[in-house]
Short mmCIF file of C-alpha atoms and ligand atoms in Angstrom, two decimals:
data_model
loop_
_atom_site.label_atom_id
_atom_site.label_comp_id
_atom_site.label_asym_id
_atom_site.label_seq_id
_atom_site.Cartn_x
_atom_site.Cartn_y
_atom_site.Cartn_z
CA UNK A 1 -3.92 -8.59 19.41
CA UNK A 2 -7.27 -9.06 17.73
CA UNK A 3 -8.91 -7.44 14.80
CA UNK A 4 -6.85 -6.51 11.59
CA UNK A 5 -6.61 -3.18 12.33
CA UNK A 6 -6.86 -0.70 9.21
CA UNK A 7 -4.24 -2.43 7.24
CA UNK A 8 -3.12 -0.06 4.75
CA UNK A 9 -3.47 -1.89 1.21
CA UNK A 10 -0.31 -0.04 0.20
CA UNK A 11 1.00 -0.42 -3.50
CA UNK A 12 4.52 0.21 -4.84
CA UNK A 13 4.59 4.05 -5.42
CA UNK A 14 4.76 5.14 -8.93
CA UNK A 15 7.62 4.82 -10.84
CA UNK A 16 9.25 2.09 -8.68
CA UNK A 17 10.22 -0.57 -10.61
CA UNK A 18 8.99 -3.86 -9.68
CA UNK A 19 12.05 -5.62 -10.45
CA UNK A 20 14.29 -3.49 -8.08
CA UNK A 21 11.65 -3.46 -5.36
CA UNK A 22 11.82 -7.49 -5.35
CA UNK A 23 15.70 -7.23 -5.00
CA UNK A 24 15.47 -4.58 -2.39
CA UNK A 25 12.77 -6.78 -0.31
CA UNK A 26 15.08 -9.97 -0.98
CA UNK A 27 17.82 -7.97 0.48
CA UNK A 28 16.01 -6.62 3.41
CA UNK A 29 14.52 -10.24 4.27
CA UNK A 30 18.26 -11.71 3.99
CA UNK A 31 19.53 -9.12 5.99
CA UNK A 32 16.90 -9.55 8.95
CA UNK A 33 17.52 -13.14 8.67
CA UNK A 34 21.32 -12.92 9.21
CA UNK A 35 21.28 -9.91 11.61
CA UNK A 36 18.03 -11.27 14.07
CA UNK A 37 17.59 -14.75 12.82
CA UNK A 38 13.57 -14.03 12.25
CA UNK A 39 13.20 -15.81 8.67
CA UNK A 40 10.78 -14.47 6.50
CA UNK A 41 12.28 -15.15 3.21
CA UNK A 42 9.83 -17.93 2.55
CA UNK A 43 6.54 -16.04 3.50
CA UNK A 44 4.06 -15.15 0.72
CA UNK A 45 5.64 -12.46 -1.49
CA UNK A 46 2.44 -10.36 -1.98
CA UNK A 47 1.65 -10.08 1.79
CA UNK A 48 4.90 -9.43 3.05
CA UNK A 49 5.43 -6.61 0.51
CA UNK A 50 2.38 -4.99 1.85
CA UNK A 51 3.15 -5.17 5.10
CA UNK A 52 6.83 -3.78 4.68
CA UNK A 53 5.35 -0.86 2.63
CA UNK A 54 3.18 -0.14 5.73
CA UNK A 55 5.91 -0.03 8.19
CA UNK A 56 8.07 2.40 5.35
CA UNK A 57 5.20 4.65 5.20
CA UNK A 58 4.66 4.65 8.89
CA UNK A 59 8.32 5.34 9.35
CA UNK A 60 8.49 8.18 6.87
CA UNK A 61 10.86 6.57 4.68
CA UNK A 62 11.50 6.70 1.09
CA UNK A 63 12.14 2.78 -0.10
CA UNK A 64 12.99 -0.42 0.86
CA UNK A 65 16.27 0.01 0.99
CA UNK A 66 15.90 2.65 3.65
CA UNK A 67 14.03 0.58 5.90
CA UNK A 68 16.70 -1.93 5.61
CA UNK A 69 19.60 0.51 6.71
CA UNK A 70 17.67 1.48 9.74
CA UNK A 71 16.31 -1.85 10.78
CA UNK A 72 19.48 -3.42 11.00
CA UNK A 73 20.80 -0.89 13.37
CA UNK A 74 17.59 -0.38 15.53
CA UNK A 75 16.18 -3.57 17.33
CA UNK A 76 13.54 -0.83 18.63
CA UNK A 77 12.19 -0.82 14.48
CA UNK A 78 12.55 -4.46 14.31
CA UNK A 79 10.35 -4.97 17.07
CA UNK A 80 7.62 -2.78 15.39
CA UNK A 81 8.07 -4.66 11.95
CA UNK A 82 7.96 -7.70 13.56
CA UNK A 83 4.28 -6.86 14.59
CA UNK A 84 3.66 -5.75 11.50
CA UNK A 85 5.09 -8.84 9.56
CA UNK A 86 3.62 -11.58 12.06
CA UNK A 87 -0.33 -10.68 11.42
CA UNK A 88 -1.50 -11.38 15.03
CA UNK A 89 -5.34 -11.32 14.36
CA UNK A 90 -7.08 -13.98 16.21
CA UNK A 91 -10.24 -14.35 18.46
CA UNK A 92 -11.81 -16.64 21.07
CA UNK A 93 -13.68 -19.87 19.59
CA UNK A 94 -12.55 -18.32 15.90
CA UNK A 95 -14.61 -20.19 13.53
CA UNK A 96 -16.98 -21.91 16.24
CA UNK A 97 -17.93 -24.69 14.04
CA UNK A 98 -14.61 -25.82 14.29
CA UNK A 99 -14.67 -26.03 18.23
CA UNK A 100 -18.13 -27.62 17.85
CA UNK A 101 -16.55 -30.53 15.55
CA UNK A 102 -13.56 -30.77 17.78
CA UNK A 103 -16.04 -31.47 20.81
CA UNK A 104 -17.99 -33.81 18.64
CA UNK A 105 -15.47 -35.58 16.95
CA UNK A 106 -12.03 -35.41 18.45
CA UNK A 107 -12.64 -35.11 22.27
CA UNK A 108 -14.37 -38.83 22.01
CA UNK A 109 -10.82 -39.73 20.73
CA UNK A 110 -8.73 -38.10 23.42
CA UNK A 111 -10.61 -39.84 25.94
CA UNK A 112 -8.88 -42.84 24.71
CA UNK A 113 -5.56 -41.43 25.49
CA UNK A 114 -3.72 -41.38 29.15
CA UNK A 115 -2.04 -37.88 28.47
CA UNK A 116 -2.66 -35.47 26.03
CA UNK A 117 0.01 -33.18 24.65
CA UNK A 118 -1.75 -30.22 22.59
CA UNK A 119 0.76 -27.91 20.58
CA UNK A 120 -0.72 -24.58 19.43
CA UNK A 121 1.67 -23.24 16.80
CA UNK A 122 1.43 -19.75 16.09
CA UNK A 123 -1.05 -18.89 18.92
CA UNK A 124 -0.61 -15.13 18.79
CA UNK A 125 -2.25 -13.51 21.89
CA UNK A 126 -3.81 -16.56 23.14
CA UNK A 127 -7.09 -16.38 22.65
CA UNK A 128 -7.55 -20.06 21.06
CA UNK A 129 -5.19 -21.45 24.01
CA UNK A 130 -7.73 -19.92 26.21
CA UNK A 131 -10.95 -21.44 24.03
CA UNK A 132 -8.93 -24.88 24.07
CA UNK A 133 -8.33 -24.56 27.96
CA UNK A 134 -12.10 -24.08 28.41
CA UNK A 135 -13.27 -26.64 26.23
CA UNK A 136 -11.00 -29.12 27.93
CA UNK A 137 -11.95 -28.27 31.08
CA UNK A 138 -15.68 -28.60 30.23
CA UNK A 139 -15.15 -32.02 28.72
CA UNK A 140 -13.11 -33.35 32.06
CA UNK A 141 -9.74 -33.78 29.93
CA UNK A 142 -7.73 -30.73 31.13
CA UNK A 143 -6.45 -32.24 34.17
CA UNK A 144 -4.50 -35.17 31.99
CA UNK A 145 -3.50 -32.30 29.01
CA UNK A 146 -0.37 -30.37 28.60
CA UNK A 147 -0.86 -27.72 26.29
CA UNK A 148 2.33 -25.87 24.56
CA UNK A 149 1.38 -22.55 22.91
CA UNK A 150 4.31 -21.03 20.52
CA UNK A 151 4.49 -18.25 18.65
CA UNK A 152 7.68 -16.49 17.01
CA UNK A 153 6.45 -13.19 18.42
CA UNK A 154 7.38 -12.60 22.14
CA UNK A 155 5.21 -9.58 22.21
CA UNK A 156 1.93 -11.41 21.76
CA UNK A 157 3.35 -14.55 23.97
CA UNK A 158 3.66 -11.85 27.08
CA UNK A 159 0.11 -10.70 25.93
CA UNK A 160 -1.10 -14.37 26.01
CA UNK A 161 0.31 -14.73 29.64
CA UNK A 162 -1.27 -11.88 31.11
CA UNK A 163 -5.01 -13.11 29.98
CA UNK A 164 -6.80 -10.06 29.57
CA UNK A 165 -8.67 -9.21 26.48
CA UNK A 166 -10.82 -6.30 25.24
CA UNK A 167 -14.00 -6.00 27.15
CA UNK A 168 -15.61 -4.87 24.02
CA UNK A 169 -15.40 -8.29 22.06
CA UNK A 170 -16.65 -10.21 24.82
CA UNK A 171 -20.22 -10.03 23.35
CA UNK A 172 -18.76 -11.62 20.32
CA UNK A 173 -16.70 -14.39 22.22
CA UNK A 174 -19.93 -15.32 24.25
CA UNK A 175 -21.88 -16.09 20.87
CA UNK A 176 -18.91 -17.91 19.42
CA UNK A 177 -18.58 -20.09 22.62
CA UNK A 178 -22.15 -20.63 22.71
CA UNK A 179 -22.24 -21.38 18.82
CA UNK A 180 -19.09 -23.75 19.54
CA UNK A 181 -21.28 -25.94 22.05
CA UNK A 182 -20.37 -23.91 25.21
CA UNK A 183 -23.24 -24.25 27.87
CA UNK A 184 -22.18 -22.55 30.71
CA UNK A 185 -22.24 -18.66 31.24
CA UNK A 186 -19.36 -17.46 29.22
CA UNK A 187 -18.80 -14.67 32.42
CA UNK A 188 -17.88 -17.27 34.51
CA UNK A 189 -14.37 -17.42 33.00
CA UNK A 190 -13.49 -13.79 33.27
CA UNK A 191 -13.51 -10.98 35.37
CA UNK A 192 -14.02 -7.60 34.06
CA UNK A 193 -11.40 -4.64 34.92
CA UNK A 194 -11.79 -1.43 33.69
CA UNK A 195 -11.54 -2.20 29.93
CA UNK A 196 -10.05 -5.54 29.96
CA UNK A 197 -11.89 -9.12 30.70
CA UNK A 198 -9.13 -11.11 32.83
CA UNK A 199 -9.49 -14.63 32.20
CA UNK A 200 -9.25 -16.99 35.18
CA UNK A 201 -5.38 -17.66 35.49
CA UNK A 202 -6.51 -21.42 36.60
CA UNK A 203 -7.02 -21.96 33.08
CA UNK A 204 -3.40 -21.83 32.19
CA UNK A 205 -2.45 -23.94 35.03
CA UNK A 206 -1.16 -26.94 32.37
CA UNK A 207 -0.25 -24.41 29.53
CA UNK A 208 3.38 -23.51 28.71
CA UNK A 209 3.84 -20.46 26.51
CA UNK A 210 7.28 -20.57 24.67
CA UNK A 211 8.93 -18.78 21.42
CA UNK A 212 9.17 -21.09 18.35
CA UNK A 213 9.73 -20.44 15.34
CA UNK A 214 8.32 -22.81 12.54
CA UNK A 215 10.75 -21.77 10.07
CA UNK A 216 14.02 -22.46 11.90
CA UNK A 217 12.97 -24.37 15.24
CA UNK A 218 12.61 -28.04 15.69
CA UNK A 219 9.75 -30.29 17.07
CA UNK A 220 10.12 -30.71 20.85
CA UNK A 221 7.67 -32.93 21.85
CA UNK A 222 5.28 -36.03 20.55
CA UNK A 223 2.00 -34.36 20.20
CA UNK A 224 -1.56 -35.70 20.38
CA UNK A 225 -2.92 -32.76 19.01
CA UNK A 226 -1.22 -29.89 16.86
CA UNK A 227 -3.19 -27.01 15.94
CA UNK A 228 -1.88 -24.68 13.16
CA UNK A 229 -4.80 -22.19 12.21
CA UNK A 230 -4.28 -19.45 10.07
CA UNK A 231 -0.46 -19.31 10.04
CA UNK A 232 0.09 -21.46 6.96
CA UNK A 233 -1.52 -19.02 4.68
CA UNK A 234 1.19 -16.41 5.15
CA UNK A 235 3.92 -18.79 3.98
CA UNK A 236 4.67 -19.44 0.36
CA UNK A 237 4.30 -23.61 -0.81
CA UNK A 238 7.74 -24.79 -0.25
CA UNK A 239 7.66 -23.28 3.25
CA UNK A 240 3.96 -24.75 3.78
CA UNK A 241 5.78 -28.20 2.87
CA UNK A 242 8.32 -28.02 5.34
CA UNK A 243 6.09 -27.04 8.33
CA UNK A 244 3.78 -29.95 7.27
CA UNK A 245 6.97 -31.98 7.47
CA UNK A 246 7.50 -30.52 11.41
CA UNK A 247 3.90 -31.33 12.02
CA UNK A 248 4.01 -34.99 10.77
CA UNK A 249 7.46 -35.40 12.91
CA UNK A 250 5.86 -33.89 16.12
CA UNK A 251 2.39 -35.94 15.96
CA UNK A 252 1.67 -39.43 17.54
CA UNK A 253 0.14 -41.99 15.56
CA UNK A 254 -3.39 -41.28 15.09
CA UNK A 255 -2.53 -37.49 16.56
CA UNK A 256 -5.01 -34.81 15.39
CA UNK A 257 -3.74 -32.32 12.56
CA UNK A 258 -5.97 -29.11 12.82
CA UNK A 259 -5.59 -26.10 10.03
CA UNK A 260 -7.25 -22.91 9.37
CA UNK A 261 -10.50 -22.33 7.42
CA UNK A 262 -8.45 -21.27 4.32
CA UNK A 263 -6.07 -24.15 4.60
CA UNK A 264 -5.57 -27.70 4.04
CA UNK A 265 -3.38 -30.51 2.96
CA UNK A 266 -4.50 -30.73 -0.65
CA UNK A 267 -1.49 -30.80 -2.72
CA UNK A 268 0.76 -31.55 0.19
CA UNK A 269 2.94 -34.90 -0.15
CA UNK A 270 1.55 -35.58 3.52
CA UNK A 271 -2.01 -35.71 2.48
CA UNK A 272 -2.04 -39.39 2.26
CA UNK A 273 -0.44 -39.84 5.82
CA UNK A 274 -3.54 -38.41 7.16
CA UNK A 275 -7.31 -38.95 7.15
CA UNK A 276 -10.02 -36.18 7.18
CA UNK A 277 -11.94 -36.24 10.44
CA UNK A 278 -13.86 -33.17 9.50
CA UNK A 279 -13.02 -32.15 6.32
CA UNK A 280 -14.99 -28.75 6.26
CA UNK A 281 -13.31 -27.92 9.83
CA UNK A 282 -9.85 -28.94 8.54
CA UNK A 283 -9.32 -31.78 11.07
CA UNK A 284 -7.29 -34.33 9.94
CA UNK A 285 -6.11 -37.87 11.83
CA UNK A 286 -2.39 -39.03 11.16
CA UNK A 287 -2.83 -42.63 9.88
CA UNK A 288 0.72 -43.47 8.64
C1 LIG B 1 -3.22 -14.67 12.18
S1 LIG B 1 -2.43 -15.26 13.64
C2 LIG B 1 -3.28 -16.79 13.86
C3 LIG B 1 -3.50 -16.87 15.63
C4 LIG B 1 -4.51 -18.22 15.83
N1 LIG B 1 -3.83 -19.26 15.33
C5 LIG B 1 -5.87 -18.10 15.18
O1 LIG B 1 -5.92 -18.85 14.40
O2 LIG B 1 -6.68 -17.04 15.83
C6 LIG B 1 -0.89 -15.79 12.85
C7 LIG B 1 0.10 -16.30 14.08
O3 LIG B 1 1.34 -16.77 13.59
C8 LIG B 1 2.51 -16.46 14.22
N2 LIG B 1 3.74 -16.80 13.54
C9 LIG B 1 3.74 -16.02 11.93
N3 LIG B 1 5.08 -16.68 11.47
C10 LIG B 1 5.21 -17.54 12.50
C11 LIG B 1 6.34 -18.58 12.68
N4 LIG B 1 7.64 -18.78 11.44
N5 LIG B 1 6.68 -19.26 13.58
C12 LIG B 1 5.61 -19.11 14.81
N6 LIG B 1 4.66 -18.56 14.73
C13 LIG B 1 4.70 -17.69 13.44
C14 LIG B 1 2.26 -14.76 14.12
O4 LIG B 1 3.02 -14.07 15.12
C15 LIG B 1 0.98 -14.70 14.85
O5 LIG B 1 0.68 -14.50 16.08
#
């Protein structure tokens, strides 16, 4: 999934009691968690509420409770709702300055490691994973790297494995790639096919895609780099803190944590455990 397509900025219908709405939403999220294991209970409320109403409208339902009744009995509706709730907007070389900083500041450090484990947590449809694979390939580090790319949503992971991205975004991605310090012809990395760009499957030779839920699942490897960009922004403060704990546990000493442009370690109890390597780009190194 790519651009944030026409997200309806739905508000509560007139006359709907906000306290009742909140209760219904909490019950719905509890039901989803207990029945399907997807835990959205600690996601930022305003955003989750907007997205639930979007699905309620799309299904022609009158209220939150009606959605609950249907979703618990219809796994197919749960899949649609999961797509609404998991917000899969992404892009190749998104925030090119971040990738330039990664090349300039992180790559020299990675050269000192004999083996590199990179975890993309919340990788969505994989654009950032392909971007990283290209960058490592160009820097001569790909062979010693293993990339774990995870997301809560199996549908987006399947797209990521396929490696076909919309052809009409290649111009934007080429510009991003160049601004990120790339100096080859970006078109070397893909073949145009109908309206899709098929990325070279060899970019995936050291990539493992797997479903992993940041809320309920554990650390699975000691990583050199953890990238979790534009995911924590959807979580409330307590959940962000729990996930920071998971990343701290998953990172080797002197490992790198990379967050999204609107995210940071500020106000986290883990802030002191890291030093900012590139504060503007939200790149940190674990120092204790
Ligand atoms: C906005 S996308 C970010 C994609 C990419 N990291 C980027 O910066 O372009 C957020 C992703 O986080 C995933 N996500 C949301 N909640 C998650 C959770 N609890 N565990 C793992 N992934 C989650 C969503 O499915 C979605 O693919």
